C-alpha positions as a printed Julia matrix, in Angstrom:
592×3 Matrix{Float64}:
  -7.81  -176.68  -258.84
  -9.83  -175.84  -261.91
 -12.26  -178.56  -263.05
 -10.87  -178.28  -266.59
  -7.14  -179.1   -266.62
  -6.73  -176.83  -269.64
  -7.48  -173.86  -267.36
  -5.61  -174.81  -264.21
  -5.11  -171.3   -262.86
  -3.13  -172.15  -259.67
  -0.68  -174.27  -261.66
  -0.37  -171.58  -264.32
   0.46  -168.99  -261.7
   3.08  -171.22  -260.08
   4.77  -171.79  -263.41
   4.6   -168.07  -264.21
   6.2   -167.15  -260.88
   9.01  -169.62  -261.44
   9.49  -168.38  -265.0
   9.7   -164.74  -263.89
  12.12  -165.7   -261.11
  14.44  -167.58  -263.47
  14.24  -164.85  -266.09
  15.09  -162.28  -263.43
  18.21  -164.19  -262.41
  19.05  -164.67  -266.09
  18.75  -160.97  -266.86
  20.81  -160.02  -263.81
  23.73  -162.1   -265.05
  24.53  -159.71  -267.9
  22.39  -156.57  -268.11
  23.84  -154.63  -265.13
  27.44  -155.55  -266.0
  27.32  -155.29  -269.79
  28.76  -151.78  -270.02
  31.47  -152.68  -267.51
  32.49  -155.62  -269.69
  32.51  -153.38  -272.76
  34.83  -151.01  -270.93
  37.24  -153.86  -270.26
  37.16  -154.76  -273.95
  38.35  -151.25  -274.73
  35.06  -149.8   -276.01
  34.96  -146.07  -275.32
  32.11  -144.12  -273.76
  30.63  -142.77  -277.05
  30.53  -146.26  -278.52
  28.96  -147.61  -275.32
  26.31  -144.89  -275.6
  25.64  -145.78  -279.24
  25.48  -149.47  -278.45
  23.12  -149.12  -275.48
  21.05  -146.49  -277.28
  20.54  -148.87  -280.2
  19.61  -151.63  -277.77
  16.9   -149.47  -276.17
  15.68  -148.31  -279.58
  15.16  -151.92  -280.63
  13.23  -152.53  -277.42
  11.01  -149.52  -278.15
  10.22  -150.4   -281.78
  10.82  -154.08  -282.43
   9.39  -155.54  -279.21
   5.72  -154.46  -279.67
   5.81  -155.3   -283.38
   7.21  -158.78  -282.71
   4.64  -159.39  -279.96
   1.89  -158.41  -282.4
   3.18  -160.81  -285.06
   3.48  -163.86  -282.8
   0.0   -163.2   -281.44
  -1.55  -162.81  -284.86
  -0.01  -165.99  -286.22
  -0.41  -167.89  -282.92
   3.28  -168.76  -282.6
   3.84  -167.83  -278.97
   5.08  -171.21  -277.8
   7.44  -171.41  -280.75
   8.71  -167.9   -280.09
   9.38  -168.56  -276.4
  11.47  -171.58  -277.33
  13.3   -169.84  -280.15
  13.95  -166.69  -278.12
  15.47  -168.55  -275.2
  17.61  -170.79  -277.41
  18.69  -167.96  -279.69
  19.55  -165.55  -276.9
  21.57  -168.26  -275.16
  23.67  -168.67  -278.29
  23.86  -164.95  -279.02
  25.2   -164.21  -275.54
  28.12  -166.57  -276.14
  29.09  -164.58  -279.23
  30.12  -161.72  -276.92
  32.88  -163.92  -275.52
  34.39  -164.17  -279.02
  34.87  -160.41  -279.39
  38.6   -159.68  -279.15
  39.61  -156.88  -276.8
  41.46  -153.86  -278.12
  44.53  -155.06  -276.28
  45.1   -158.54  -277.67
  47.57  -159.28  -274.86
  45.1   -158.47  -272.09
  45.65  -160.71  -269.07
  43.27  -161.45  -266.21
  45.44  -160.22  -263.35
  43.25  -161.81  -260.72
  44.04  -165.25  -262.14
  47.75  -164.48  -262.32
  47.89  -163.37  -258.7
  48.79  -159.77  -259.42
  47.03  -156.56  -258.74
  44.86  -154.95  -261.33
  46.57  -152.11  -263.13
  44.87  -149.52  -265.24
  46.24  -147.36  -268.0
  45.89  -143.63  -267.69
  43.36  -142.03  -270.04
  44.02  -138.55  -271.32
  42.32  -136.37  -273.92
  43.55  -136.63  -277.48
  46.82  -134.88  -278.14
  47.77  -134.58  -274.47
  51.05  -135.97  -273.26
  51.94  -137.13  -269.8
  55.39  -137.05  -268.28
  56.17  -139.51  -265.52
  59.18  -138.63  -263.37
  60.58  -139.8   -260.08
  62.61  -138.16  -257.38
  64.63  -139.82  -254.62
  62.3   -138.47  -251.93
  60.78  -140.85  -249.43
  57.17  -141.95  -249.38
  54.74  -144.35  -250.84
  52.49  -143.94  -253.84
  48.8   -144.7   -253.33
  47.33  -147.3   -255.61
  44.31  -145.24  -256.63
  41.53  -146.34  -258.9
  39.66  -143.06  -258.67
  40.3   -140.08  -260.82
  38.8   -137.7   -263.33
  39.87  -136.2   -266.65
  40.3   -132.86  -264.92
  43.22  -134.15  -262.87
  46.65  -132.67  -263.67
  48.26  -134.37  -266.64
  51.63  -134.58  -264.89
  51.95  -137.0   -262.03
  55.13  -137.1   -259.97
  55.79  -140.4   -258.29
  58.23  -140.23  -255.46
  60.23  -142.63  -253.43
  59.61  -145.9   -255.22
  61.8   -148.21  -253.19
  61.96  -151.89  -253.85
  61.27  -152.61  -250.21
  57.87  -150.94  -250.57
  56.54  -153.26  -253.22
  54.08  -156.03  -252.35
  54.59  -159.77  -252.55
  58.24  -159.34  -251.62
  59.24  -159.06  -255.29
  62.15  -156.72  -254.81
  63.3   -154.92  -257.93
  60.87  -156.63  -260.23
  59.01  -154.83  -262.95
  55.66  -156.36  -261.99
  55.94  -154.78  -258.56
  56.24  -151.35  -260.13
  52.93  -151.94  -261.92
  50.99  -151.64  -258.68
  52.38  -148.21  -257.85
  53.23  -146.45  -261.07
  49.99  -146.13  -263.0
  46.81  -144.54  -261.6
  43.47  -144.68  -263.26
  40.96  -142.1   -264.46
  37.7   -142.17  -266.36
  37.64  -144.86  -269.03
  40.69  -146.73  -267.74
  41.03  -150.48  -268.26
  43.04  -153.23  -266.66
  46.15  -154.11  -268.62
  49.73  -155.23  -268.22
  50.97  -154.27  -271.61
  50.32  -150.6   -270.9
  53.09  -150.59  -268.35
  55.67  -151.54  -270.94
  54.62  -148.51  -272.96
  54.12  -146.18  -270.04
  57.55  -146.89  -268.68
  59.52  -146.88  -271.9
  62.84  -145.42  -270.89
  62.67  -146.99  -267.44
  65.99  -147.96  -265.92
  65.98  -150.61  -263.24
  68.59  -149.75  -260.67
  67.24  -152.14  -258.09
  70.67  -153.06  -256.88
  71.44  -149.43  -256.1
  68.11  -148.63  -254.48
  65.18  -146.77  -256.02
  63.95  -146.94  -259.59
  64.62  -144.01  -261.85
  62.29  -142.94  -264.63
  63.6   -140.4   -267.07
  61.0   -138.34  -268.89
  58.8   -141.24  -269.96
  56.24  -139.55  -272.19
  52.84  -140.88  -273.24
  51.05  -139.64  -276.3
  47.73  -140.65  -277.82
  47.1   -141.12  -281.48
  44.85  -138.33  -282.75
  41.59  -139.56  -284.16
  41.69  -142.89  -282.38
  38.42  -144.36  -281.18
  39.76  -145.78  -277.94
  41.19  -143.25  -275.54
  43.91  -144.42  -273.27
  44.13  -147.87  -274.77
  47.58  -149.39  -274.62
  47.78  -149.78  -278.38
  47.22  -146.05  -278.76
  50.15  -145.0   -276.65
  53.34  -143.74  -278.25
  55.13  -146.17  -280.5
  58.43  -146.02  -282.37
  58.1   -143.82  -285.41
  59.15  -146.53  -287.8
  56.53  -149.04  -286.69
  53.8   -148.01  -289.12
  52.1   -151.41  -289.17
  51.59  -151.27  -285.42
  50.08  -147.8   -285.7
  47.65  -148.94  -288.38
  46.6   -151.89  -286.22
  46.13  -149.54  -283.26
  43.73  -147.33  -285.17
  41.7   -150.23  -286.58
  41.54  -152.42  -283.48
  39.23  -150.23  -281.36
  36.87  -149.7   -284.29
  36.51  -153.41  -285.03
  35.95  -154.22  -281.37
  33.22  -151.6   -281.12
  31.55  -152.61  -284.39
  31.52  -156.3   -283.47
  30.11  -155.47  -280.04
  27.35  -153.39  -281.62
  26.45  -156.1   -284.12
  26.29  -158.89  -281.57
  24.27  -156.86  -279.07
  21.76  -155.86  -281.76
  21.35  -159.5   -282.81
  21.02  -160.5   -279.17
  18.36  -157.87  -278.43
  16.31  -158.83  -281.49
  16.03  -162.34  -280.08
  15.68  -161.64  -276.37
  13.91  -158.28  -276.26
  10.29  -159.34  -276.95
  10.39  -162.36  -274.62
   8.94  -160.64  -271.55
   6.08  -158.94  -273.38
   5.12  -162.1   -275.28
   5.07  -164.08  -272.03
   3.04  -161.41  -270.22
   0.49  -161.18  -273.05
   0.14  -164.95  -273.11
  -0.45  -165.21  -269.36
  -2.87  -162.27  -269.35
  -5.05  -163.81  -272.08
  -4.91  -167.18  -270.34
  -6.19  -165.64  -267.09
  -8.64  -163.38  -268.89
 -10.43  -166.39  -270.34
 -11.4   -167.5   -266.81
 -11.82  -163.96  -265.42
  -8.75  -164.18  -263.16
  -6.62  -161.31  -264.46
  -6.52  -159.71  -261.01
  -4.2   -162.53  -259.88
  -1.6   -161.39  -262.4
  -0.64  -158.26  -260.48
   1.86  -159.72  -258.04
   4.18  -161.37  -260.54
   6.48  -158.36  -260.78
   7.76  -159.15  -257.27
   9.19  -162.45  -258.46
  11.05  -160.75  -261.28
  12.65  -158.26  -258.87
  13.53  -161.02  -256.42
  15.23  -162.91  -259.23
  17.22  -159.87  -260.31
  18.24  -159.15  -256.71
  19.47  -162.68  -256.12
  21.08  -162.97  -259.53
  23.03  -159.74  -259.48
  24.63  -160.58  -256.13
  25.19  -164.21  -257.01
  26.91  -163.58  -260.34
  29.08  -160.87  -258.81
  30.23  -163.3   -256.13
  30.98  -165.99  -258.72
  33.11  -163.77  -260.95
  36.14  -163.88  -258.69
  35.89  -167.61  -257.97
  35.03  -169.25  -261.29
  36.64  -166.84  -263.72
  40.06  -168.48  -263.68
  38.61  -171.91  -264.39
  37.02  -170.63  -267.59
  39.57  -168.23  -269.03
  42.85  -166.88  -267.7
  43.43  -164.25  -270.37
  41.33  -161.5   -271.82
  38.82  -159.29  -270.01
  37.31  -160.35  -266.74
  33.59  -161.11  -266.93
  33.04  -163.92  -269.42
  31.31  -165.78  -266.59
  28.41  -163.33  -267.09
  27.65  -164.74  -270.51
  28.19  -168.38  -269.6
  25.78  -168.0   -266.69
  23.25  -166.24  -268.9
  23.37  -169.09  -271.39
  22.98  -171.7   -268.65
  19.98  -169.95  -267.11
  18.41  -169.5   -270.54
  18.46  -173.28  -270.84
  16.77  -173.56  -267.43
  14.15  -170.99  -268.45
  13.57  -172.99  -271.62
  12.69  -176.03  -269.53
  10.24  -173.95  -267.46
   8.7   -172.4   -270.59
   7.47  -175.8   -271.78
   4.83  -175.6   -269.04
   4.19  -171.85  -269.37
   0.47  -171.11  -269.85
  -0.33  -170.29  -273.47
  -4.04  -169.94  -274.3
  -5.29  -172.43  -276.85
  -8.35  -170.36  -277.68
  -6.87  -167.27  -279.31
  -8.74  -164.06  -279.95
  -9.85  -163.93  -283.54
  -8.71  -161.09  -285.73
  -5.77  -158.72  -285.32
  -5.61  -156.35  -282.41
  -4.47  -152.78  -282.89
  -4.59  -151.67  -279.27
  -1.11  -150.12  -279.48
  -2.29  -147.77  -282.22
  -5.44  -146.99  -280.24
  -3.33  -146.26  -277.15
  -1.11  -143.87  -279.1
  -4.22  -142.14  -280.47
  -5.54  -141.84  -276.95
  -2.3   -140.17  -275.82
  -2.38  -137.77  -278.75
  -5.89  -136.61  -277.87
  -5.31  -135.97  -274.15
  -3.02  -133.17  -272.96
  -2.58  -134.81  -269.56
  -1.36  -138.03  -271.15
   0.98  -136.03  -273.38
   2.54  -134.38  -270.32
   2.8   -137.76  -268.62
   4.45  -139.23  -271.73
   7.1   -136.51  -271.76
   7.7   -137.11  -268.05
   8.27  -140.83  -268.61
  10.52  -140.0   -271.56
  12.78  -137.79  -269.42
  12.79  -140.37  -266.65
  14.15  -142.88  -269.15
  16.72  -140.42  -270.5
  18.18  -139.78  -267.06
  17.87  -143.38  -265.89
  20.08  -144.46  -268.79
  22.97  -142.57  -267.2
  22.68  -144.85  -264.15
  22.32  -148.02  -266.2
  25.27  -147.25  -268.47
  27.92  -145.51  -266.4
  27.27  -145.93  -262.67
  29.41  -149.07  -262.51
  32.17  -147.22  -264.37
  31.98  -144.5   -261.74
  32.04  -147.02  -258.9
  34.94  -148.9   -260.46
  36.96  -145.7   -260.6
  36.45  -145.41  -256.85
  37.6   -148.94  -256.12
  34.29  -150.81  -255.95
  34.29  -154.51  -256.64
  31.63  -156.32  -258.67
  30.11  -157.64  -255.45
  29.57  -154.11  -254.12
  28.03  -153.12  -257.45
  25.66  -156.07  -257.37
  24.71  -155.37  -253.78
  23.9   -151.75  -254.66
  21.45  -152.9   -257.34
  19.86  -155.47  -255.03
  19.5   -152.89  -252.26
  17.48  -150.6   -254.51
  15.22  -153.4   -255.75
  14.57  -154.81  -252.29
  13.76  -151.33  -251.03
  11.18  -151.0   -253.81
   9.58  -154.31  -252.79
   9.48  -153.42  -249.09
   8.07  -149.96  -249.82
   5.26  -151.28  -252.03
   2.73  -151.93  -249.19
   2.67  -148.15  -248.61
   1.62  -147.47  -252.2
  -2.08  -146.91  -251.51
  -1.45  -144.75  -248.44
   1.09  -142.59  -250.25
  -1.14  -142.04  -253.29
  -4.06  -141.12  -251.03
  -2.04  -138.65  -248.98
  -0.14  -136.92  -251.77
  -2.27  -137.66  -254.88
  -0.74  -139.06  -258.03
   0.65  -135.68  -259.06
   2.29  -135.23  -255.66
   3.82  -138.72  -255.75
   5.1   -138.08  -259.28
   6.72  -134.84  -258.15
   8.21  -136.58  -255.12
   9.67  -139.29  -257.33
  11.22  -136.77  -259.72
  12.74  -134.87  -256.83
  14.21  -138.02  -255.28
  15.61  -139.09  -258.66
  17.27  -135.69  -259.08
  18.75  -135.93  -255.58
  20.01  -139.42  -256.38
  21.75  -138.15  -259.53
  23.39  -135.33  -257.6
  24.65  -137.79  -254.99
  26.14  -140.04  -257.68
  28.12  -137.09  -259.0
  29.95  -136.69  -255.68
  30.55  -140.24  -254.44
  33.92  -140.42  -252.72
  34.66  -144.08  -252.0
  33.73  -147.61  -252.96
  30.93  -147.87  -250.38
  29.48  -144.36  -250.59
  26.91  -145.26  -253.26
  25.12  -147.73  -250.98
  23.25  -145.34  -248.63
  21.53  -143.46  -251.44
  20.18  -146.65  -253.01
  17.3   -146.63  -250.57
  15.94  -143.67  -252.55
  15.38  -146.05  -255.47
  12.2   -147.23  -253.75
  10.8   -143.75  -254.3
  12.65  -142.54  -257.38
  11.8   -145.76  -259.23
   8.95  -147.44  -257.39
   6.85  -144.42  -256.48
   7.33  -142.88  -259.9
   5.81  -145.88  -261.63
   3.04  -146.1   -259.03
   2.05  -142.54  -259.9
   2.29  -143.25  -263.62
   0.15  -146.37  -263.23
  -2.45  -144.52  -261.16
  -2.58  -141.73  -263.74
  -3.08  -144.23  -266.55
  -5.92  -145.9   -264.66
  -7.64  -142.54  -264.18
  -7.14  -141.27  -267.73
  -7.5   -144.42  -269.85
 -10.76  -145.43  -271.46
 -12.29  -148.81  -270.79
 -10.14  -151.78  -271.74
  -7.13  -149.64  -272.63
  -5.34  -149.53  -269.27
  -2.96  -152.39  -270.0
  -2.2   -151.31  -273.57
  -1.57  -147.76  -272.43
   0.75  -148.95  -269.67
   2.67  -151.05  -272.2
   3.07  -148.04  -274.47
   4.42  -145.9   -271.63
   6.87  -148.52  -270.4
   7.83  -149.73  -273.84
   7.74  -146.85  -276.31
   8.21  -143.73  -274.21
  10.53  -145.01  -271.49
  12.73  -147.03  -273.83
  12.88  -144.15  -276.3
  14.04  -141.87  -273.49
  16.7   -144.42  -272.51
  17.84  -144.55  -276.12
  18.27  -140.78  -276.43
  19.9   -140.55  -273.01
  22.41  -143.26  -273.96
  23.35  -141.58  -277.24
  23.93  -138.22  -275.57
  25.43  -139.56  -272.34
  28.34  -141.31  -274.04
  29.56  -138.09  -275.65
  29.06  -136.13  -272.43
  31.3   -138.62  -270.62
  33.92  -138.3   -273.37
  33.86  -134.51  -273.43
  33.5   -133.91  -269.7
  33.21  -136.73  -267.14
  30.75  -139.15  -265.58
  30.26  -136.77  -262.64
  29.33  -133.99  -265.08
  26.79  -136.31  -266.71
  25.06  -136.9   -263.39
  25.07  -133.21  -262.58
  23.47  -132.47  -265.94
  20.82  -135.13  -265.31
  20.05  -133.58  -261.93
  19.6   -130.14  -263.46
  17.41  -131.51  -266.28
  15.16  -133.34  -263.82
  14.74  -130.31  -261.58
  13.88  -128.1   -264.55
  11.32  -130.61  -265.78
   9.88  -130.91  -262.25
   9.3   -127.16  -262.14
   7.77  -127.21  -265.62
   5.58  -130.18  -264.77
   4.24  -128.63  -261.56
   3.51  -125.36  -263.36
   1.71  -126.96  -266.33
  -0.26  -129.67  -264.52
  -2.76  -127.38  -262.69
  -3.6   -125.6   -265.95
  -4.67  -128.77  -267.75
  -8.31  -129.91  -267.81
  -8.98  -132.13  -264.82
 -12.08  -133.97  -266.06
 -11.52  -137.71  -265.84
 -12.49  -140.24  -268.46
 -15.2   -142.71  -267.53
 -13.66  -146.06  -266.69
 -16.23  -148.81  -267.29
 -14.54  -151.41  -265.12
 -14.45  -149.11  -262.09
 -18.03  -148.01  -262.55
 -19.27  -151.55  -262.91
 -17.49  -152.43  -259.69
 -19.22  -149.52  -257.97
 -22.55  -150.6   -259.42
 -22.11  -154.1   -258.01
 -21.35  -152.8   -254.53
 -24.02  -150.06  -254.37
 -27.51  -151.55  -254.33
 -29.53  -148.69  -252.83
 -32.48  -147.41  -254.83
 -31.52  -143.81  -254.15
 -28.51  -144.14  -256.48
 -30.37  -145.54  -259.5
 -30.62  -142.11  -261.03
 -26.88  -141.47  -260.76
 -26.13  -144.91  -262.25
 -28.32  -144.04  -265.21
 -26.43  -140.77  -265.63
 -23.02  -142.4   -265.84
 -24.34  -145.04  -268.24
 -25.64  -142.35  -270.58
 -22.34  -140.49  -270.41
 -20.41  -143.66  -271.06
 -22.5   -144.5   -274.12
 -22.06  -140.98  -275.49
 -18.31  -141.1   -274.95
 -18.08  -144.5   -276.63
 -20.04  -143.19  -279.62
 -17.75  -140.15  -279.84
 -14.6   -142.3   -279.7
 -15.76  -144.59  -282.49
 -16.65  -141.63  -284.7
 -13.2   -140.12  -284.09
């Protein structure tokens, strides 16, 4: 216990751990499942890429600027309160966005199976026919745009339908429509898909005569029920079909941008506040283990919210897209985080004068070729990681995965990163930071290649253990490189620039491009392209790195630590040498 209650470090650390834990659970409620919810609304892959790319771009540009403003004007406590309250309200706005299909029904709540509409490229028609042959039709979620556009369904007998509903139209829904990339759950699609259907249940099998689907050219939502063929005279319905997807996408973009402006800078403002609080009493070294609590919160939250979706969803809403529980839970946990933030350590004694360490860090990167190479590496890591963040759950959904399996896959990767962390020092010593960085890039490329060829709902789980290397080890190597290359006092600012500006900018570009790749090709093709890009950059990185100058910058904090531990008289001359070099370097930096 500190003698001055204003600087009660143990209490401050306890509050900070609890705050990071709650914020981790809060973030896990929505962030992993946001693109999946957008898909259920009817938002297409290009619009999802634009939306997520804009979100990452705001994080890269607005977050450091906002953190600078609240620090300069000493409004951190006010910002923490306003951010948590505002983001709680902004998340609820997402629930108000109408889906493209206004008649969308939550099939889980109505006791029926989930049915997905077939998605085809623009201008392609699909003919659904039946023959009196025997056999059952698999209820497949998986598929790809490269599948044949004609699907022959055979032997649909009323005795084969579930729930004992012989001859009913709802029973046909389970067997008639398969799903491919971009498909969504809907009932109304079946009425359009099976226009021309004749129910001969009393005579035996159903007969479908040349039921043809066509998509409106130029529509923003592929495969949406409102874009399927309509009677030629219904011009008002066609106009509504073309406008509905656009309004849904535009509203989603606007609300997410507003949400990110409020919630994005929260983590950096809180971290800066805690760091300065601990720095005042020379206890910044105790700030290093807080990241574990954030990952534990995300791991618990992503599994917990996925388990709650199927149990609480029907009590909240029985129509519309499944997943509104994500936003209600986020709002509730934001309120809990607000209560914790009232005790969050905010330093009363602020540093006088504005700080421009971000600009200094960018100048430092510009003047060092090794930091430039490292910045490009982090940028490409972000660009490829966006493909996992945006479309992996789409890919898993197409193979029949439930939300619980998706949440467990995320938690498995994060827990593996935590368990692998004690080997950080040993791994960096054995392979060096360049070797660990190359190992991480190779594992990330292998992970992308595996994602491209998953074959069932559970097949993504084994490869998640690689996340401890492809994510954890990569950032260990980046952090070690920053410590070696940064000048004194710039390590934290440089790390913030790499994680904030470069990584988020890479995620933004990857999201913009990835959405159109999914539209033009497929999700599997996106992961294959990411694998190739990572391997090419790995080869380029390993070929350029040895040719760069290897002289390290003098790090004052490390040298002072060495000076305190080495007290022999024989090393006084060497200590004088490094002090002279450090003073010369400092003089050169200030002149530049």
